[in-house]
Each structure stands twice: as structure tokens, then as C-alpha cells.
Amino acid sequence: MADLVERVLQEAAERESHYKTIEVHKDIELEIDPGNLLTVDTNPLDATKLKKNREEYLKSLARDNTQLLINTLWQLPTEKVDEAIVVKLPDPKTPIPREKPVPKDKALTKWQQYAQLKGIQKRKKSRMMWDDQSKEWKPRWGYKRGNDDTQEWCIEVPDNAEDPNVDLFAKKNKEKKERVAKNELQRLRNIARSQKSKVPGVGLTPTEAPSKDYLGKALALARKSTASIGKFTDKLPTEKPSKHTGKKRKFEPNYGDVERESKKQLKILNHIQNRIPIVNTTKAANRHIMEEQRSRARRRREEDGGKQKGGKNKGGGGKKKGGFKAGKKGKAGGKKR
Amino acid sequence: MVLQRIVKPKTQQGKRFLEKREPKLVENDKQAMFIKGGNTSSVVSQALKELYVLKKQNSVTYKRKNILRPFEDETPLEFFAKKTDASLFMFGSHNKKRPNNLVLGRFFDFHILDMIELGIDKFVSQAEFPGGKCPEGTKPCLMFAGETFEQDVEYQRLKNLLIDFFRGPVVSQVRLAGLEHVIMVTATEGKILIRNYRVLLKKSGSRTPRIELEEIGPSLDLTLRRVKLASDDLYKRSLKQPKTVKPRKKKNVSHDAFGSKLGNIHMQKQSLDKLQTRKMKGLKAQKRKSQSEARQSSAKRSKGVDT
């Protein structure tokens, strides 16, 4: 037994003499961040050694710290990837500033907001579609697309056409251009809304049967569309002031009507003392309606989830939705007329 | 129109290029610019060149004369940063007032965050050290030593900046044999000493190897000059991490003291009515009988209603 112990001890001593030790002693333990392969040594430096033999001292210090880092790295779990042993590093601990700020969520477009409110889901359309004329599959859009009505060489004049001499090709082109322009404007408005800058107005879109209100608006705009913003535009002798001019800011005079001012102040004071909240009825009603719509959409979505197939053929929900759609259709129809 | 024209990228390539530069949740590795100033000494240009090589793959050089004064006007630097999508820079210059000058800095959102000016007192090039060098693009081990790095605010920030500058790509795993390069930064008596070493792994009789180092250069002795640090508010903002990057707590998974994984399974109450029991002939016949009976009785009932 004693023989064995002696032998083991001797072997250990031999090994130690053969190899240098991997152990390092430090008064204050190092901060080690294995994620960054980083050590921070806060021990005071040896000034005399540093002065006497700087390079040697730095090297030995670096060696000791590296040894400590390696010792911790070798304790981490390893893996074999492509015949190389890799060690899995933990996440870096040292806080390092970001390069750019954290990205914000993109603001929803007007349509996305509406779709969310109504619970409308996106449906994927296939890229290819069946073209009845050529009897083959063709892309839905783009070059060599199927069911292409822009390439037709003749367009039938409808029976109920008001003016049979209208160039239908030109009309179609113009309508397409207007749709594109409208879409571009809506894109810009969405961007403006997301950046919280002033949302550009639509202005006046051309219509074929303008209403009285529309004409009034157009007139007011036309008046202002001069280099001097309508300052020198002549008025008709019996012309009434337009309703569509914007509001001008008005300021009270600096001195004068004391009675009116005191009344105003008293009114404010009264209101504060009474503590009766002002109810904006239109706003409240709108909020109520919106809440109702939202809950309805939610309910419908839940029903859909239950049925799984429900999207296409629903009973009650569909009817409700139909009712809403009718309203929209009316609007759209108005534009077309 | 109120809004300025917003230009959409015309090509898919252009779109991808812009997307690459947008802020991301998990960020790419930072690019570093090495900018040569209007006048440089051989020491400064050599230092820039060798540090550029150390950081290659994530670095660009501006080799021509760039007459900039980072501490007086930051805009040209910010312009360069925007151009190359870089957020670290090292600017070298040499003049009578500040000989052998290096300005080290970083950007946040293309604006200067920190900027530290260092003077090179001594520079030893890589060429003066015999022996092998580290291959390009190895992730270095960083060693910081000296009490000053903990005590002084400027040195603390300098430490963070140097870590940011030299740490290389952020990786989840590293090859054990690939730990070859050590950068040692020591702060002592107002000086900052940067040394580069190559790691030699020796046998130690155990699994963990014994480390020996060999100096490979470049080595620099630096002194701190002017400093421009970010305000605490801005610095804090730049440190903000997105919520989604933090790992979420996993529900229903736990580990016990022995390290084995336990899971909770939540089940709905089993309905015993629909339970399939053993099928027997006797039961089957009975069922059919009862069904036919029920049918008959219902028919009778309906008839009764009709009449």
C-alpha cells in the first residue's frame, strides 16, 4: 500500500517537473468575460519590475491573464464541428453601445389599420393563372401576363354609351394613370402619417358630375392658384364669401373690452369650479361605433377560427359585413359617375 | 406639397443595399475606418497601416490626405461614416503641437459618441519582431491590466472603446485551436501600453494547455491627450437593447437539482362518455335494438302530432 502511494506521488512530482504549471495565483480575481474573450486585471502593477524590465514583465502578466482566460474557456462545453473542436461561448457581458438605435415598429398604413379593424386577412394569390384565350398558364401580372386587356386591338362601344365617339383607348389609359397617381398619393400620405408630419391633402380629384359643393371648392381653389395666392383676384359684384377658405387666426386686441374679457375669465373659472366634464358627443359616438366594429370583427375572427373554413361562407357575420360594404360601394359609385 | 419627394429604390439590388444599412435588432459587426490626416509622420502612417491589417475584414482605409480636425469639426467624419456605414474610426495626424497623433472614436446613429486622442510615444512595427504572425481575421483575446482602468472615468470609457474597437466579430462559438492572438492593454503612470502576442499552446499534463506567449507587434506606447465623451444620457440611449433580444422565460419547463429536464403538460378534462371501451358482441346487439326501438317510438310520436 505504502509502496503504491509512494509511486503515485513520485509520478506526480515527475510530471510537475516535466511540465510547467497551468495554475496562476492572483490577489484580486480577474473579471473574465468569455463572450468577448476578455479579462480585466485590477491588481496593482509592480512598479519596480515595470521600470526595470518592462517588456518581460508585460509579457509575463499577459501570459498569466491569458492562462486564466484559457482555463475558463476550457471548462465550457465543447462541440465537434467539421473535425474542429469548438467551444460554445456565453453571451458577452460587457455592455457595448449599439451602432444604430433600436428599430421602431413600422406604422401601419391606412389600409392595414382598416383591415385590422375589420379582421380582413390577406389571401395569397398564385403567381400563374389560366388564360382562357391562349389555353395556357400565364403570369398574373407583368411581361406576357394572362387575361391582358391592355393589348386588345378593339374595344366594343357599350350600348348605353352617352357619347359613342369617345376614344375608349384613351379613356382607359387616362383612368389607369389616375389610379397610379392616386396610389402614389396614398403612399405619400401613409409615409407622412408614419413620420407624424403634415399629411398632404388630396386636393380635388376630377369628377364627371360635380356637385354644387364640389364646384364651390374648386372655385375657391382656383381663386387662390395664382402667384400671389389670390390676393389680386377680382371678385364678382354679387359674390358671397367662399365657405372653403381656411380659417384665419384671430387675436383679441391688447386693450379695450374689459367687460368681455372678465366674462370670458369668469366662464372659465365657473367651469373649473363646477367640475362638469365637457362631453364631445361626436367623439364619444365615434369611439363607441369603433369599439363595436372592433368587437364584431373579433367575434367574427373567433368564429372563423372555430369553423376553420368559415372565411368564404358565413351566415350572420357575412350579412353584417355586407351591410357595411354597401355603404362603401355607394361611395365608390359616386366617384365613378 | 408639404412632403418632400420620397424616393423609392428602383432596383431590387438598391432596395437590399438600403435594407442592409437600416437599424437592425441584432446588429452586424462594426466597420472601422482608418483615416490618414493631412500631414502624417512615418510612425503614424505605419501604425495606421498595421492596425488596419489587424482589423481587416471589418475595416476600410482612407489613404489620401484628409485634412480634418475631428475635435473642431465632426461633420466630415460623420460624412465618411455614412458613406461606408462604419461606426468606428481611427484618425492619424502629425503636427508640431500634437506630434504622432491618433484619434480613436465611435459613432452612434452616424453621430460622434466618444472620441479619444492619443499620442504615440513609441511605436515598434511588426517587421521588427522575428517569427510567425497571426492569420488575418482571428478573433483576439483582450487583456486589460492596471487600476487606472477602474478608477478614472476617461480610462473606463477608453477601455470600453478599445474593447469595442478590437473585439472583432461577435460569435457564439470559437475554435479552441484558433485562440492565437492576444492584445494586452496596460495603463500605468499616465501611459497606455498596447502589446500584441501570439499564443503557443504547450502540453501541461492535463486537458487544459499551458500558455506561452511570443510578441508579434505592433506595440505602441500611448499617452492620453484630448477627450470628448458622450453625455450620460446619450451613452445610456446607445446602450439600450431591444426587448425581443432578451431571452424570454420558457413556460412549463423546469430543471431539478440533478439537472434533468421536467415539463408540465396541461390537458383538458377527459370526457368519459366518448371513451372507447372494449367492444363486445353483447353490447353491440343491445345498442342496435335500442336504436330501432327509439326510431319506432319517435315515428309514432310524429304521427300523433300530425293527426
PDB file of C-alpha atoms in Angstrom, chain A residues 40 87 104 128 133 180 225 235 315 325:
ATOM      1  CA  VAL A  40      -9.743  42.764 -16.791  1.00  0.00           C
ATOM      2  CA  VAL A  87     -16.292  25.854 -27.562  1.00  0.00           C
ATOM      3  CA  LYS A 104     -39.051  51.074 -34.263  1.00  0.00           C
ATOM      4  CA  MET A 128     -49.673  31.891 -62.503  1.00  0.00           C
ATOM      5  CA  GLN A 133     -57.741  32.678 -74.795  1.00  0.00           C
ATOM      6  CA  VAL A 180     -51.487  55.130 -60.363  1.00  0.00           C
ATOM      7  CA  SER A 225     -53.977  79.371 -57.512  1.00  0.00           C
ATOM      8  CA  LYS A 235     -64.465  89.423 -57.282  1.00  0.00           C
ATOM      9  CA  GLY A 315     -74.200  33.307 -42.203  1.00  0.00           C
ATOM     10  CA  LYS A 325     -69.873  47.078 -47.761  1.00  0.00           C
TER      11      LYS A 325
END
